[in-house]
Amino acid sequence: MDSPDQYAVMGNPIAHSKSPRIHRQFAEQTGQQIEYRALRVDEGDFEQALEHFFKQGKGLNITVPFKQRAWQLSGRLSERAQLAGAVNTLWMEGGVLVGDNTDGCGLVTDLVQNQRLLINAKRVLLLGAGGAARGVLQPLLAEGPAKLVVANRTLARAQELVELFSPFGVVEASSFEALRGAFDLIINATSASLEGEVPPLPPGVVAGHTHCYDMMYGAEPTAFNRWAKSKGAKDCIDGLGMLVEQAAEAFYLWRGVRPDTQPVLAALRAEMGQT
């Protein structure tokens, strides 16, 4: 019997990664012979680790802090990776390292298909102007929101993103304090929840019809989602669905088979004590 094709996720830290469990479940479900591991890579060893892996390995997921470096090292980039300025999925094609970014696709799939949320013609607020925000902007704009506002502590960083993405839809920049009026959908792409903090948002951005989405997730509701609930948001969603959906897109790119994400997501939620 042939040995299974090798896949992995590279990052630092990596012990917490759910990617091996997710991809093993995808493989079992679709009958694909793969082995998927989590590889912790020291900051100075990333290029060497890539080279070593692809001597026999088939595909990699890339996570913090290597997404920008993977982008720079890719010999060919998908359009969405080019715009995102970061890569989370790699494979070799004809001796060329190909980079893609499935984060935005994962977010939109979770919002539209899993949560049944319409983005078209809605007022959308994206919090943060770092790599996480940049990675999802183009797929969000492709859904045709009435307006998408990028809000950031440093206004200049939000303005840079607006300049880059304005060809794709109606997008504006704002500081947190200058935000006015309620939004239909607020997406937290800052890392504030990791520190148990919430961006300093003015009252009134959340109303009874507002859906709030934090890209972070955990066994307990994130700081942002707790805040949103206290302000009367219609619902508060964490980023676990995004994680599973971006993984499914990577699996499809590598194997040409699209797994069913629902049982995998349900199993992860049960593991985390969520229903």
XYZ file of C-alpha atoms in Angstrom:
275
model
C 0.000 0.000 0.000
C 1.302 3.470 -0.866
C 2.261 5.703 2.048
C -0.183 8.589 2.629
C 0.508 12.026 1.138
C 2.088 14.410 3.640
C 0.480 17.712 4.714
C 1.118 19.987 7.670
C 0.517 23.344 9.305
C 3.559 25.475 10.190
C 3.529 28.169 12.835
C 4.873 29.278 16.197
C 3.213 28.597 18.610
C 1.389 25.620 17.082
C 0.501 23.156 19.881
C -3.023 24.639 20.160
C -3.782 24.146 16.441
C -7.009 22.357 15.558
C -5.936 21.968 11.909
C -4.631 18.363 12.243
C -7.959 17.210 13.731
C -9.955 19.097 11.098
C -7.997 17.725 8.124
C -7.963 14.160 9.497
C -11.762 14.302 9.720
C -11.960 15.680 6.171
C -9.708 12.835 4.944
C -11.763 10.127 6.697
C -14.990 11.585 5.349
C -13.736 11.801 1.727
C -11.582 8.640 1.663
C -8.339 10.561 1.017
C -5.050 8.933 2.049
C -3.264 11.784 3.813
C -1.237 12.413 6.934
C -1.455 15.910 8.468
C 0.807 17.197 11.247
C 1.447 20.413 13.186
C 5.037 21.647 12.831
C 6.502 24.237 15.179
C 9.116 26.280 13.306
C 11.570 28.730 14.863
C 11.369 32.248 13.393
C 14.770 32.025 11.721
C 14.192 28.568 10.218
C 11.060 29.107 8.101
C 12.666 29.114 4.629
C 14.730 26.027 5.482
C 11.668 24.251 6.934
C 9.698 24.935 3.733
C 12.466 23.582 1.536
C 12.818 20.471 3.687
C 9.068 19.805 3.786
C 8.521 20.041 0.033
C 11.210 17.434 -0.722
C 8.377 14.948 -0.114
C 5.373 16.821 1.295
C 2.365 17.833 -0.818
C 0.858 20.893 0.871
C 1.160 23.259 3.807
C -1.050 25.538 5.818
C 0.757 28.549 7.235
C -0.230 30.406 10.376
C 1.191 33.114 12.669
C 3.839 34.502 12.333
C 4.759 33.244 8.822
C 1.876 34.275 6.505
C 3.675 37.334 5.105
C 6.924 35.439 4.605
C 5.071 32.645 2.790
C 3.623 35.350 0.515
C 7.110 36.683 -0.275
C 8.482 33.198 -0.976
C 5.658 32.072 -3.294
C 6.677 31.775 -6.942
C 3.056 32.192 -7.987
C 0.160 33.790 -6.092
C -3.595 33.491 -6.542
C -5.359 36.816 -7.059
C -6.855 36.703 -3.571
C -3.455 35.962 -2.010
C -1.897 38.800 -3.995
C -4.449 41.233 -2.556
C -4.318 39.782 0.946
C -0.545 40.282 1.168
C -0.411 36.985 3.058
C -0.545 33.271 2.306
C -2.048 30.501 4.430
C -2.024 27.644 1.868
C 0.948 26.369 -0.160
C 1.612 23.596 -2.661
C 4.075 22.833 -5.460
C 3.075 22.911 -9.123
C 5.665 22.120 -11.786
C 8.454 22.944 -9.364
C 6.898 26.325 -8.501
C 5.691 27.193 -4.995
C 2.054 28.338 -5.292
C 0.493 30.481 -2.551
C -3.190 31.106 -1.833
C -5.194 32.689 0.977
C -8.413 30.950 2.018
C -9.212 33.116 5.081
C -11.616 35.528 3.364
C -13.382 32.713 1.546
C -13.697 30.856 4.884
C -15.197 33.903 6.603
C -17.731 34.619 3.850
C -18.774 30.944 3.615
C -19.349 30.840 7.372
C -21.346 34.078 7.321
C -23.452 33.384 4.229
C -23.921 29.605 4.269
C -23.616 28.591 7.926
C -25.068 31.697 9.581
C -27.464 32.561 6.728
C -26.425 36.225 6.864
C -26.861 38.465 3.843
C -23.975 40.880 3.266
C -25.412 42.337 0.050
C -26.703 45.923 0.507
C -25.837 45.874 4.253
C -23.726 48.294 6.326
C -20.630 46.366 7.394
C -17.989 47.440 9.933
C -14.590 45.719 9.900
C -12.506 46.342 13.022
C -8.726 46.384 12.551
C -6.400 47.067 9.638
C -3.778 44.361 10.078
C -3.209 41.132 8.159
C -6.475 39.518 9.317
C -8.539 42.450 8.005
C -6.599 42.702 4.755
C -7.056 38.982 4.107
C -10.864 39.171 4.159
C -11.598 42.563 2.554
C -11.850 41.549 -1.092
C -14.166 38.528 -0.489
C -16.405 40.698 1.730
C -16.605 43.447 -0.920
C -17.418 40.814 -3.566
C -20.683 40.194 -1.648
C -21.807 43.759 -2.481
C -22.325 45.501 0.882
C -23.960 48.957 0.682
C -20.889 50.238 2.508
C -17.936 48.664 4.279
C -16.126 50.771 6.891
C -12.623 49.775 8.025
C -12.055 51.184 11.518
C -8.688 51.142 13.232
C -6.932 52.774 16.176
C -4.465 54.299 13.700
C -6.540 55.921 10.964
C -3.647 55.983 8.464
C -3.501 52.173 8.411
C -7.229 51.939 7.662
C -6.790 54.529 4.893
C -4.021 52.421 3.309
C -6.419 49.468 3.047
C -9.191 51.651 1.623
C -6.840 52.907 -1.084
C -5.876 49.346 -1.979
C -9.398 47.890 -2.001
C -11.563 50.771 -3.274
C -11.589 49.297 -6.832
C -13.587 46.346 -5.406
C -16.492 48.187 -3.755
C -17.681 50.996 -1.503
C -15.147 51.086 1.330
C -14.311 53.865 3.803
C -11.780 54.394 6.587
C -12.517 55.610 10.121
C -10.913 55.860 13.520
C -12.824 54.023 16.270
C -14.046 57.218 17.938
C -15.301 58.788 14.677
C -17.753 55.936 13.951
C -21.386 57.033 13.711
C -24.628 55.106 13.423
C -25.475 51.416 13.771
C -24.183 48.657 11.483
C -25.878 45.509 10.230
C -22.730 43.416 10.634
C -19.612 44.081 12.741
C -16.564 41.838 12.240
C -13.733 41.974 14.762
C -10.428 41.339 12.963
C -8.300 42.806 15.773
C -6.389 40.570 18.188
C -7.869 42.447 21.190
C -9.901 39.384 22.256
C -6.665 37.469 22.835
C -5.861 39.988 25.598
C -9.465 39.968 26.827
C -9.970 43.505 25.531
C -12.449 45.222 23.198
C -11.667 48.007 20.688
C -12.841 51.403 22.067
C -16.068 51.666 20.065
C -18.565 54.493 20.577
C -22.094 53.679 21.773
C -24.604 53.286 18.990
C -22.617 51.121 16.545
C -24.557 48.101 17.852
C -28.355 48.039 17.590
C -30.979 45.326 17.996
C -30.525 44.219 14.370
C -26.700 44.028 14.500
C -24.889 40.717 13.962
C -21.443 40.636 15.615
C -18.679 38.268 14.528
C -15.309 37.759 16.222
C -12.612 35.982 14.182
C -11.253 34.637 17.489
C -12.902 31.698 19.275
C -12.666 29.783 22.512
C -14.616 27.526 24.857
C -16.090 30.702 26.414
C -17.507 33.691 24.484
C -14.770 36.149 23.482
C -14.426 39.567 25.144
C -15.785 41.213 21.975
C -18.837 38.953 21.814
C -19.560 39.456 25.529
C -19.408 43.214 24.942
C -21.650 42.960 21.854
C -24.231 40.938 23.785
C -24.250 43.524 26.577
C -25.023 46.196 23.944
C -28.041 44.251 22.672
C -26.630 42.709 19.457
C -29.006 40.376 17.613
C -26.435 37.579 17.716
C -22.761 37.014 18.500
C -20.748 34.524 16.453
C -17.196 33.267 17.009
C -14.570 32.398 14.383
C -14.611 28.597 14.691
C -16.730 28.272 11.539
C -14.265 30.456 9.652
C -11.413 28.178 10.791
C -13.197 25.055 9.500
C -14.336 26.672 6.234
C -10.884 28.053 5.346
C -9.474 24.574 6.036
C -12.092 23.018 3.727
C -11.083 25.399 0.934
C -7.395 24.469 1.402
C -8.318 20.754 1.367
C -10.224 21.308 -1.887
C -7.249 23.125 -3.461
C -4.941 20.233 -2.569
C -7.200 17.227 -3.185
C -9.912 18.423 -5.607
C -12.597 17.174 -3.196
C -14.849 19.441 -1.123
C -15.541 18.023 2.359
C -18.771 18.499 4.310
C -17.854 20.982 7.055
C -20.978 20.603 9.208
C -20.123 17.350 11.061
C -16.552 18.578 11.642
C -17.757 21.883 13.047
C -20.320 20.113 15.254
C -17.627 17.756 16.601
C -15.306 20.681 17.446
C -18.079 22.604 19.181
C -18.954 19.507 21.236
C -15.270 19.072 22.165
C -15.148 22.677 23.347
C -18.298 22.230 25.423
C -20.384 24.394 23.079
C -23.739 23.279 21.750
